[in-house]
Tab-separated table of C-alpha atoms in Angstrom:
chain	number	residue	atom	x	y	z
A	9	MET	CA	70.451	-36.336	16.878
A	10	HIS	CA	72.108	-36.304	13.452
A	11	VAL	CA	68.719	-36.784	11.764
A	12	LEU	CA	67.261	-33.786	13.666
A	13	SER	CA	70.214	-31.606	12.647
A	14	LEU	CA	69.786	-32.686	9.040
A	15	HIS	CA	66.108	-31.747	9.128
A	16	ARG	CA	66.927	-28.305	10.515
A	17	TRP	CA	69.578	-27.785	7.862
A	18	LEU	CA	67.168	-28.752	5.087
A	19	LEU	CA	64.488	-26.425	6.477
A	20	ALA	CA	66.937	-23.520	6.602
A	21	LEU	CA	68.001	-24.295	3.039
A	22	LEU	CA	64.395	-24.280	1.843
A	23	LEU	CA	63.696	-20.937	3.530
A	24	LEU	CA	66.844	-19.447	2.026
A	25	SER	CA	65.893	-20.757	-1.401
A	26	ALA	CA	62.451	-19.181	-1.095
A	27	ARG	CA	64.019	-15.820	-0.217
A	28	LEU	CA	66.544	-16.048	-3.022
A	29	GLY	CA	63.770	-16.962	-5.461
A	30	ALA	CA	61.738	-13.811	-4.726
A	31	ALA	CA	62.355	-11.134	-7.336
A	32	THR	CA	61.738	-7.409	-7.601
A	33	TYR	CA	60.625	-6.413	-11.074
A	34	GLY	CA	60.073	-2.998	-12.622
A	35	VAL	CA	57.509	-1.528	-15.012
A	36	ALA	CA	57.807	1.945	-16.543
A	37	PRO	CA	56.132	3.916	-19.355
A	38	ASP	CA	59.440	3.968	-21.257
A	39	GLY	CA	60.181	0.297	-20.576
A	40	ASP	CA	60.225	-2.654	-22.969
A	41	ASP	CA	58.487	-5.999	-22.501
A	42	THR	CA	61.516	-7.705	-24.069
A	43	ALA	CA	63.813	-6.256	-21.401
A	44	ALA	CA	64.978	-8.086	-18.295
A	45	GLY	CA	62.197	-6.583	-16.201
A	46	SER	CA	64.478	-5.355	-13.445
A	47	PRO	CA	63.974	-1.901	-11.903
A	48	GLU	CA	66.953	-0.775	-14.022
A	49	ALA	CA	65.647	-2.429	-17.234
A	50	PRO	CA	61.870	-2.332	-16.718
A	51	TRP	CA	59.046	-3.825	-18.721
A	52	ARG	CA	56.544	-1.612	-20.496
A	53	THR	CA	53.196	-3.125	-19.469
A	54	LEU	CA	51.514	-4.331	-16.330
A	55	GLY	CA	49.928	-7.114	-18.340
A	56	HIS	CA	53.346	-8.589	-19.119
A	57	ALA	CA	54.388	-8.317	-15.477
A	58	ALA	CA	51.183	-10.076	-14.395
A	59	LEU	CA	52.110	-13.052	-16.585
A	60	ILE	CA	55.577	-13.364	-15.036
A	61	ALA	CA	55.334	-12.438	-11.342
A	62	ALA	CA	55.153	-15.439	-9.023
A	63	ALA	CA	54.792	-16.051	-5.303
A	64	GLY	CA	57.077	-13.779	-3.317
A	65	ASP	CA	57.716	-11.359	-6.180
A	66	THR	CA	57.244	-7.601	-6.055
A	67	VAL	CA	56.530	-5.473	-9.117
A	68	GLU	CA	57.392	-1.795	-8.650
A	69	VAL	CA	55.596	0.431	-11.141
A	70	ARG	CA	56.941	3.838	-12.084
A	71	GLY	CA	54.770	6.922	-12.314
A	72	GLY	CA	53.145	7.713	-15.651
A	73	VAL	CA	50.158	6.642	-17.725
A	74	TYR	CA	49.350	3.060	-18.741
A	75	ALA	CA	46.497	2.498	-21.186
A	76	GLU	CA	45.688	-1.163	-20.625
A	77	GLN	CA	43.288	-3.599	-19.022
A	78	VAL	CA	45.110	-6.165	-16.914
A	79	LYS	CA	44.084	-9.634	-15.754
A	80	PHE	CA	45.859	-11.176	-12.783
A	81	GLY	CA	45.700	-14.969	-12.774
A	82	ARG	CA	48.638	-16.028	-10.612
A	83	SER	CA	48.606	-16.434	-6.844
A	84	GLY	CA	51.053	-15.880	-4.064
A	85	THR	CA	51.002	-17.529	-0.673
A	86	ALA	CA	50.361	-16.219	2.817
A	87	ASP	CA	54.116	-16.052	3.448
A	88	ALA	CA	55.052	-14.992	-0.084
A	89	PRO	CA	52.403	-12.762	-1.666
A	90	ILE	CA	52.647	-11.212	-5.116
A	91	VAL	CA	52.809	-7.436	-4.718
A	92	PHE	CA	52.125	-4.841	-7.418
A	93	ARG	CA	52.842	-1.411	-6.016
A	94	ALA	CA	53.695	2.116	-7.012
A	95	ARG	CA	57.320	3.051	-6.711
A	96	ALA	CA	57.833	5.208	-3.623
A	97	GLY	CA	56.879	8.823	-4.281
A	98	GLU	CA	55.338	8.084	-7.700
A	99	THR	CA	51.798	7.430	-8.969
A	100	PRO	CA	51.231	5.093	-11.897
A	101	VAL	CA	47.870	5.800	-13.540
A	102	ILE	CA	45.914	3.177	-15.446
A	103	ASP	CA	43.909	5.285	-17.870
A	104	GLY	CA	40.980	3.821	-19.791
A	105	ALA	CA	40.112	6.960	-21.752
A	106	THR	CA	41.385	5.456	-25.018
A	107	LEU	CA	40.044	1.951	-24.301
A	108	THR	CA	36.675	0.441	-25.171
A	109	ALA	CA	34.562	-1.087	-22.424
A	110	GLY	CA	33.260	-4.366	-23.799
A	111	PRO	CA	30.001	-6.157	-22.958
A	112	GLY	CA	29.561	-7.372	-19.400
A	113	TRP	CA	32.180	-6.499	-16.821
A	114	SER	CA	35.027	-4.461	-18.274
A	115	PRO	CA	37.601	-3.855	-15.518
A	116	LEU	CA	40.872	-1.993	-15.713
A	117	LEU	CA	42.290	-4.539	-13.247
A	118	ARG	CA	40.780	-7.993	-12.800
A	119	LEU	CA	41.774	-10.580	-10.210
A	120	HIS	CA	40.058	-13.904	-10.907
A	121	ASP	CA	40.515	-17.000	-8.731
A	122	VAL	CA	43.668	-15.597	-7.157
A	123	SER	CA	45.019	-15.488	-3.618
A	124	HIS	CA	47.565	-13.353	-1.790
A	125	VAL	CA	47.914	-10.588	-4.361
A	126	THR	CA	48.365	-6.941	-3.340
A	127	ILE	CA	47.500	-3.936	-5.526
A	128	GLU	CA	48.844	-0.756	-3.946
A	129	GLY	CA	49.112	2.892	-4.873
A	130	PHE	CA	47.594	3.049	-8.364
A	131	GLY	CA	45.400	5.633	-9.999
A	132	LEU	CA	42.583	4.244	-12.158
A	133	ARG	CA	40.461	6.492	-14.320
A	134	GLY	CA	38.816	7.274	-17.584
A	135	LEU	CA	37.049	4.060	-18.661
A	136	LYS	CA	33.571	5.091	-19.807
A	137	THR	CA	30.833	3.783	-22.039
A	138	ASP	CA	27.464	4.852	-23.390
A	139	ARG	CA	26.536	1.246	-24.263
A	140	LYS	CA	23.823	-0.723	-22.497
A	141	ASN	CA	25.048	-3.672	-20.388
A	142	HIS	CA	28.700	-2.670	-20.750
A	143	VAL	CA	30.045	-2.288	-17.201
A	144	PRO	CA	33.235	-0.291	-16.541
A	145	VAL	CA	35.006	-1.274	-13.308
A	146	GLY	CA	38.166	0.063	-11.713
A	147	ILE	CA	39.222	-3.098	-9.823
A	148	LEU	CA	37.226	-6.340	-10.053
A	149	VAL	CA	37.779	-9.427	-7.878
A	150	THR	CA	35.835	-12.559	-8.895
A	151	GLY	CA	35.716	-16.305	-8.364
A	152	SER	CA	37.283	-17.494	-5.122
A	153	GLY	CA	40.517	-16.917	-3.239
A	154	GLU	CA	41.932	-15.337	-0.123
A	155	GLY	CA	44.325	-12.686	1.058
A	156	VAL	CA	43.760	-10.107	-1.693
A	157	ARG	CA	44.771	-6.610	-0.559
A	158	LEU	CA	43.640	-3.412	-2.301
A	159	LEU	CA	45.518	-0.536	-0.696
A	160	ASP	CA	45.724	3.225	-1.243
A	161	ASN	CA	44.382	3.287	-4.786
A	162	HIS	CA	42.667	6.310	-6.329
A	163	ILE	CA	39.720	5.461	-8.584
A	164	HIS	CA	37.823	8.268	-10.244
A	165	ASP	CA	36.140	9.642	-13.356
A	166	LEU	CA	34.908	6.394	-14.849
A	167	GLY	CA	31.480	4.882	-15.360
A	168	THR	CA	28.423	4.592	-17.530
A	169	THR	CA	26.805	7.352	-19.548
A	170	TRP	CA	23.989	5.106	-20.781
A	171	THR	CA	20.790	7.174	-20.650
A	172	GLY	CA	18.265	4.368	-20.208
A	173	ALA	CA	16.608	3.477	-16.912
A	174	ARG	CA	17.955	-0.094	-17.100
A	175	GLY	CA	21.237	-1.509	-18.317
A	176	GLY	CA	23.627	1.155	-17.067
A	177	ASP	CA	26.109	-0.052	-14.433
A	178	ALA	CA	29.658	0.612	-13.217
A	179	HIS	CA	31.801	0.108	-10.108
A	180	GLY	CA	34.928	1.587	-8.619
A	181	ILE	CA	35.881	-1.549	-6.656
A	182	ALA	CA	33.781	-4.712	-6.944
A	183	VAL	CA	34.270	-8.057	-5.206
A	184	TYR	CA	31.928	-10.748	-6.529
A	185	GLY	CA	32.113	-14.123	-4.806
A	186	ASN	CA	30.520	-16.058	-7.662
A	187	ALA	CA	31.966	-19.510	-6.917
A	188	THR	CA	31.038	-22.208	-4.405
A	189	ALA	CA	34.299	-21.497	-2.543
A	190	PRO	CA	34.415	-17.993	-1.040
A	191	VAL	CA	36.481	-14.913	-1.538
A	192	ARG	CA	37.774	-14.502	2.001
A	193	ASN	CA	40.096	-12.417	4.125
A	194	ILE	CA	40.150	-9.522	1.673
A	195	LEU	CA	41.466	-6.142	2.824
A	196	ILE	CA	40.265	-2.923	1.157
A	197	ARG	CA	42.014	-0.047	2.890
A	198	GLY	CA	42.916	3.563	2.233
A	199	ASN	CA	41.368	3.844	-1.211
A	200	ARG	CA	39.752	6.980	-2.567
A	201	LEU	CA	36.790	6.657	-4.940
A	202	HIS	CA	35.012	9.652	-6.423
A	203	ASP	CA	33.266	11.073	-9.470
A	204	LEU	CA	31.930	7.707	-10.554
A	205	ARG	CA	28.824	7.422	-12.748
A	206	LEU	CA	27.372	4.180	-11.471
A	207	GLY	CA	23.928	3.669	-12.988
A	208	SER	CA	22.174	0.979	-10.928
A	209	SER	CA	25.387	-0.101	-9.182
A	210	GLU	CA	27.744	0.934	-6.386
A	211	ALA	CA	31.101	2.605	-5.908
A	212	LEU	CA	32.531	-0.084	-3.591
A	213	VAL	CA	30.664	-3.380	-3.384
A	214	LEU	CA	31.071	-6.872	-1.944
A	215	ASN	CA	28.464	-9.249	-3.345
A	216	GLY	CA	27.758	-12.940	-2.878
A	217	ASN	CA	30.143	-15.486	-1.379
A	218	VAL	CA	32.512	-13.049	0.331
A	219	THR	CA	33.497	-13.531	3.968
A	220	GLY	CA	35.992	-12.385	6.567
A	221	PHE	CA	36.730	-8.992	5.028
A	222	LEU	CA	37.872	-5.608	6.280
A	223	VAL	CA	36.819	-2.411	4.475
A	224	GLU	CA	38.692	0.316	6.310
A	225	ALA	CA	39.684	3.972	6.028
A	226	ASN	CA	38.395	4.474	2.504
A	227	ARG	CA	37.053	7.790	1.228
A	228	VAL	CA	34.054	7.611	-1.111
A	229	HIS	CA	32.388	10.743	-2.436
A	230	ALA	CA	30.783	12.554	-5.371
A	231	CYS	CA	29.105	9.459	-6.836
A	232	ASN	CA	25.595	9.118	-8.246
A	233	ASN	CA	24.680	5.913	-6.445
A	234	ILE	CA	25.515	3.913	-3.320
A	235	GLY	CA	28.895	4.485	-1.685
A	236	ILE	CA	29.687	1.164	0.071
A	237	ASP	CA	27.414	-1.856	-0.373
A	238	LEU	CA	27.313	-5.357	1.168
A	239	ILE	CA	24.947	-7.542	-0.853
A	240	GLY	CA	23.279	-10.927	-0.560
A	241	HIS	CA	20.611	-13.027	-2.253
A	242	GLU	CA	21.118	-11.812	-5.818
A	243	GLY	CA	22.048	-15.242	-7.176
A	244	THR	CA	25.715	-14.285	-7.409
A	245	CYS	CA	26.878	-17.522	-5.736
A	246	PRO	CA	25.576	-20.937	-6.896
A	247	ASP	CA	24.922	-21.937	-3.269
A	248	PRO	CA	22.014	-19.871	-1.872
A	249	GLU	CA	23.195	-20.472	1.701
A	250	GLN	CA	26.527	-18.804	0.960
A	251	ASP	CA	25.166	-16.072	-1.302
A	252	ALA	CA	25.718	-13.142	1.066
A	253	ALA	CA	28.546	-10.834	2.085
A	254	ARG	CA	29.139	-11.809	5.719
A	255	GLU	CA	31.392	-11.827	8.763
A	256	GLY	CA	33.105	-8.601	7.781
A	257	ILE	CA	33.980	-5.210	9.223
A	258	ILE	CA	33.328	-1.806	7.663
A	259	ARG	CA	35.077	0.840	9.730
A	260	MET	CA	36.673	4.278	9.716
A	261	ASN	CA	35.420	5.116	6.226
A	262	THR	CA	34.311	8.587	5.166
A	263	VAL	CA	31.385	8.694	2.748
A	264	PHE	CA	29.790	11.898	1.503
A	265	ALA	CA	28.129	13.596	-1.480
A	266	ILE	CA	26.279	10.459	-2.621
A	267	ASP	CA	23.183	11.422	-4.640
A	268	SER	CA	21.118	9.438	-7.159
A	269	PHE	CA	19.101	12.480	-8.298
A	270	GLY	CA	19.554	12.827	-12.063
A	271	ASN	CA	21.036	9.344	-12.439
A	272	PRO	CA	19.064	7.836	-15.360
A	273	ALA	CA	18.420	4.693	-13.306
A	274	TYR	CA	16.576	6.756	-10.662
A	275	GLY	CA	15.427	9.930	-12.378
A	276	LYS	CA	14.375	12.479	-9.790
A	277	HIS	CA	14.468	10.051	-6.857
A	278	ARG	CA	17.027	10.339	-4.088
A	279	SER	CA	17.597	6.846	-2.702
A	280	ALA	CA	21.350	6.216	-2.532
A	281	GLY	CA	22.847	5.183	0.790
A	282	GLY	CA	26.292	6.116	1.986
A	283	ILE	CA	26.691	2.631	3.489
A	284	TYR	CA	24.113	-0.002	2.513
A	285	VAL	CA	23.629	-3.596	3.626
A	286	ASP	CA	21.255	-5.330	1.210
A	287	GLY	CA	20.961	-8.905	2.415
A	288	GLY	CA	24.338	-9.123	4.151
A	289	ARG	CA	24.726	-10.703	7.584
A	290	ASP	CA	26.977	-10.852	10.628
A	291	LEU	CA	28.628	-7.503	9.971
A	292	LEU	CA	30.153	-4.746	12.089
A	293	ILE	CA	29.815	-1.158	10.844
A	294	GLU	CA	31.735	1.162	13.149
A	295	LEU	CA	33.578	4.475	13.380
A	296	ASN	CA	32.429	5.683	9.973
A	297	THR	CA	31.539	9.264	9.070
A	298	VAL	CA	28.626	9.629	6.651
A	299	PHE	CA	27.190	12.967	5.581
A	300	ASP	CA	25.523	14.700	2.628
A	301	CYS	CA	24.212	11.422	1.179
A	302	ASN	CA	20.618	10.626	0.278
A	303	ILE	CA	20.508	8.101	3.155
A	304	GLY	CA	23.272	7.809	5.734
A	305	ILE	CA	23.246	4.079	6.530
A	306	GLU	CA	20.671	1.538	5.344
A	307	LEU	CA	20.032	-2.041	6.500
A	308	ALA	CA	17.495	-3.729	4.243
A	309	SER	CA	16.815	-6.551	1.835
A	310	GLU	CA	15.419	-5.959	-1.623
A	311	HIS	CA	14.405	-9.626	-1.985
A	312	ALA	CA	11.140	-10.974	-0.578
A	313	GLY	CA	11.590	-13.602	2.102
A	314	ARG	CA	15.235	-12.650	2.665
A	315	ALA	CA	16.846	-10.603	5.414
A	316	THR	CA	19.684	-8.404	6.470
A	317	ARG	CA	20.508	-9.848	9.878
A	318	ARG	CA	22.870	-9.587	12.815
A	319	VAL	CA	24.456	-6.305	11.796
A	320	THR	CA	25.915	-4.066	14.495
A	321	VAL	CA	26.072	-0.356	13.684
A	322	ARG	CA	28.046	1.446	16.395
A	323	ASN	CA	30.051	4.585	17.046
A	324	ASN	CA	29.311	6.157	13.667
A	325	VAL	CA	28.606	9.833	12.978
A	326	VAL	CA	25.698	10.201	10.558
A	327	SER	CA	24.831	13.809	9.826
A	328	ARG	CA	22.826	16.029	7.515
A	329	ASN	CA	21.878	13.396	4.994
A	330	HIS	CA	19.142	14.299	2.561
A	331	ILE	CA	16.187	12.016	3.390
A	332	GLY	CA	17.247	10.324	6.631
A	333	GLY	CA	20.056	9.115	8.847
A	334	LEU	CA	19.382	5.381	9.255
A	335	PHE	CA	16.875	3.335	7.236
A	336	MET	CA	15.916	-0.247	8.109
A	337	GLY	CA	13.485	-2.716	6.532
A	338	GLY	CA	12.199	-3.260	3.008
A	339	TYR	CA	11.206	-0.196	1.039
A	340	ASP	CA	7.794	-1.782	0.330
A	341	ARG	CA	5.862	-4.925	1.234
A	342	GLN	CA	7.284	-6.831	-1.718
A	343	ARG	CA	10.800	-6.655	-0.218
A	344	GLY	CA	12.584	-8.506	2.584
A	345	ARG	CA	13.244	-7.607	6.209
A	346	THR	CA	15.791	-6.449	8.771
A	347	GLU	CA	16.272	-8.552	11.901
A	348	ALA	CA	18.452	-8.974	14.987
A	349	CYS	CA	20.503	-5.831	14.398
A	350	ARG	CA	21.998	-3.508	17.014
A	351	ILE	CA	22.235	0.264	16.597
A	352	GLU	CA	24.500	1.493	19.401
A	353	ARG	CA	26.379	4.628	20.463
A	354	ASN	CA	25.975	6.447	17.167
A	355	THR	CA	25.418	10.140	16.633
A	356	PHE	CA	22.536	11.038	14.321
A	357	PHE	CA	22.578	14.768	13.680
A	358	GLU	CA	20.038	16.827	11.715
A	359	ASN	CA	19.266	14.296	8.995
A	360	ASP	CA	16.362	14.480	6.517
A	361	THR	CA	17.568	17.897	5.415
A	362	LEU	CA	15.084	17.896	2.508
A	363	GLY	CA	12.145	17.452	4.869
A	364	HIS	CA	10.752	14.204	3.462
A	365	GLY	CA	9.275	13.280	6.839
A	366	ASN	CA	11.447	10.221	7.463
A	367	GLY	CA	13.199	11.355	10.625
A	368	GLU	CA	16.636	10.619	11.979
A	369	ILE	CA	15.865	6.889	12.050
A	370	HIS	CA	13.331	5.364	9.662
A	371	LEU	CA	11.790	1.916	10.078
A	372	GLN	CA	10.330	0.616	6.845
A	373	PHE	CA	8.600	-2.718	6.175
A	374	ASP	CA	9.267	-5.615	8.565
A	375	VAL	CA	11.923	-4.699	11.118
A	376	ARG	CA	12.313	-7.382	13.788
A	377	ASP	CA	14.184	-7.913	17.060
A	378	THR	CA	16.430	-4.895	16.617
A	379	ALA	CA	17.816	-2.706	19.413
A	380	ILE	CA	18.413	1.058	19.159
A	381	LEU	CA	20.460	1.849	22.268
A	382	HIS	CA	22.792	4.504	23.710
A	383	ASN	CA	22.628	6.801	20.678
A	384	VAL	CA	22.736	10.590	20.532
A	385	ILE	CA	19.886	11.739	18.302
A	386	VAL	CA	19.637	15.430	17.417
A	387	THR	CA	16.840	16.287	15.012
A	388	GLY	CA	16.549	19.089	12.521
A	389	PRO	CA	13.678	21.593	12.443
A	390	GLN	CA	11.037	18.889	11.818
A	391	ALA	CA	11.755	17.447	15.291
A	392	LEU	CA	10.995	13.951	13.934
A	393	VAL	CA	13.071	11.419	15.849
A	394	ILE	CA	11.821	8.133	14.370
A	395	GLY	CA	9.604	7.549	11.360
A	396	ASN	CA	7.837	4.191	11.012
A	397	PRO	CA	4.980	4.087	8.492
A	398	TYR	CA	4.558	0.275	8.679
A	399	ALA	CA	2.821	-1.777	11.370
A	400	GLU	CA	5.182	-4.708	10.729
A	401	ASN	CA	7.468	-3.767	13.603
A	402	THR	CA	8.008	-6.576	16.117
A	403	GLY	CA	10.344	-7.181	19.035
A	404	ASN	CA	12.238	-3.909	18.623
A	405	THR	CA	13.719	-1.933	21.526
A	406	VAL	CA	14.536	1.782	21.762
A	407	ASP	CA	16.205	2.868	25.011
A	408	HIS	CA	19.106	4.597	26.791
A	409	ASN	CA	19.304	7.290	24.105
A	410	VAL	CA	19.941	11.016	24.391
A	411	VAL	CA	17.401	12.897	22.285
A	412	ARG	CA	17.354	16.580	21.388
A	413	ALA	CA	14.853	18.406	19.224
A	414	PRO	CA	13.587	21.955	18.743
A	415	GLY	CA	10.186	22.388	20.343
A	416	THR	CA	7.956	19.324	20.626
A	417	PRO	CA	9.647	16.091	19.522
A	418	ARG	CA	7.690	13.724	17.285
A	419	TRP	CA	7.679	10.005	16.578
A	420	ARG	CA	5.807	7.880	14.079
A	421	TRP	CA	5.682	4.329	15.437
A	422	LYS	CA	3.764	1.453	13.864
A	423	ASN	CA	2.118	4.066	11.653
A	424	ARG	CA	0.817	6.133	14.590
A	425	GLU	CA	1.890	9.663	15.422
A	426	HIS	CA	3.116	10.644	18.889
A	427	ALA	CA	3.934	14.240	19.826
A	428	GLY	CA	5.836	15.046	22.990
A	429	TRP	CA	8.316	13.090	25.100
A	430	ARG	CA	5.849	11.855	27.700
A	431	ALA	CA	3.189	10.889	25.169
A	432	TRP	CA	5.724	8.919	23.138
A	433	ARG	CA	7.048	6.950	26.085
A	434	GLU	CA	3.627	6.160	27.525
A	435	ALA	CA	2.138	5.059	24.205
A	436	SER	CA	5.084	3.036	22.927
A	437	GLY	CA	6.705	1.711	26.091
A	438	GLN	CA	10.051	2.704	24.574
A	439	ASP	CA	12.854	5.001	25.774
A	440	ALA	CA	12.172	4.297	29.462
A	441	HIS	CA	15.763	5.126	30.388
A	442	SER	CA	16.449	7.725	27.707
A	443	VAL	CA	16.674	11.473	28.246
A	444	PHE	CA	15.298	14.361	26.222
A	445	SER	CA	16.204	18.032	26.064
A	446	GLU	CA	14.939	20.777	23.826
A	447	THR	CA	17.453	22.287	21.441
A	448	PRO	CA	17.906	25.934	22.454
A	449	SER	CA	16.638	28.370	19.844
A	450	GLY	CA	19.414	29.508	17.548
A	451	LYS	CA	21.858	26.854	18.845
A	452	ARG	CA	21.111	23.899	16.596
């Protein structure tokens, strides 16, 4: 009995010591790195705070401008994270306008091999370069780790101005799992990313050995390449079996005004997706709103012999995107495939606004064992419901949808044209339990 009481007393003492050891530090534009670092006597730089803060500590950062690139190398724990956050009611801005983006990745904030670190409430802007293979990034997470949280940050007006077709890249937020151990349980929530010049890259990307993530309630717009991207099979991770963003959720994001036209990496081509899965697997994409992008949502693989697989796309609103609502499959026969995906209870509304002939849903090369069920599909004036210029279309099901189109609806299926609801169903064997109605004239 006395031994049990002693153990309880020691445990309570340890918990109390942990609480007493946690500190709240301050950083301010008029601070001094030789000061005590308290909120009343703050440090001057985030970089200095990143060297000092330990598990359980919070660093409150005052509003103002900080011209620095910061590397975070210390970890918290699940019970005692390290938190860097804006002071309540203030916005600290990390401004790269006077900084030089070096070769390779050049992030304003870098978290490498760290766990349980939160970055909350910062503005990040201004880091630009016209140099080839110099890559500005707002926030970069690399290596391995868990429990990183990127919350309510505002990343804008940074990127590449390199004018060549190759070698120009930038990111707003990038998570690269480039170690044999994964980056896992990362939360990216409430961030706003806009006016990013991305070259061949993406505004918000998870690439390689990244698993168990939640990308939620972010707002991505006015960028000249892909909005949100989940990537696999690029050789990011040393283990090919783990080299894919996987087992994650992408939900309640708003993505709009994504257009690659005029981007030197793409010239006059419009090919940027609002949400893109390129080789990712076991993902849930739900409750997102995607509009005014080149492509609304895309599930594909750019690598021959590889696949995007087991992705569920449900309850999203995908409207008035430039060349199509949903694309699946490789963009040519030298690419990979899409397989075992489910497209359920989405609304596709008047996509392919530029009249490229792709339809609301577009099946490219090698789409397999995928179900398109219980969706509301409302076409624009072309009345093209599904486009499918490739015969490599196996085991796919289309049914229980509500379809509306002006006049005679059209489908292109396994590279054959079908005009009219009855003709489509009889020829394809699809949509047996779906319903069609003509859009009343003048009420699109």
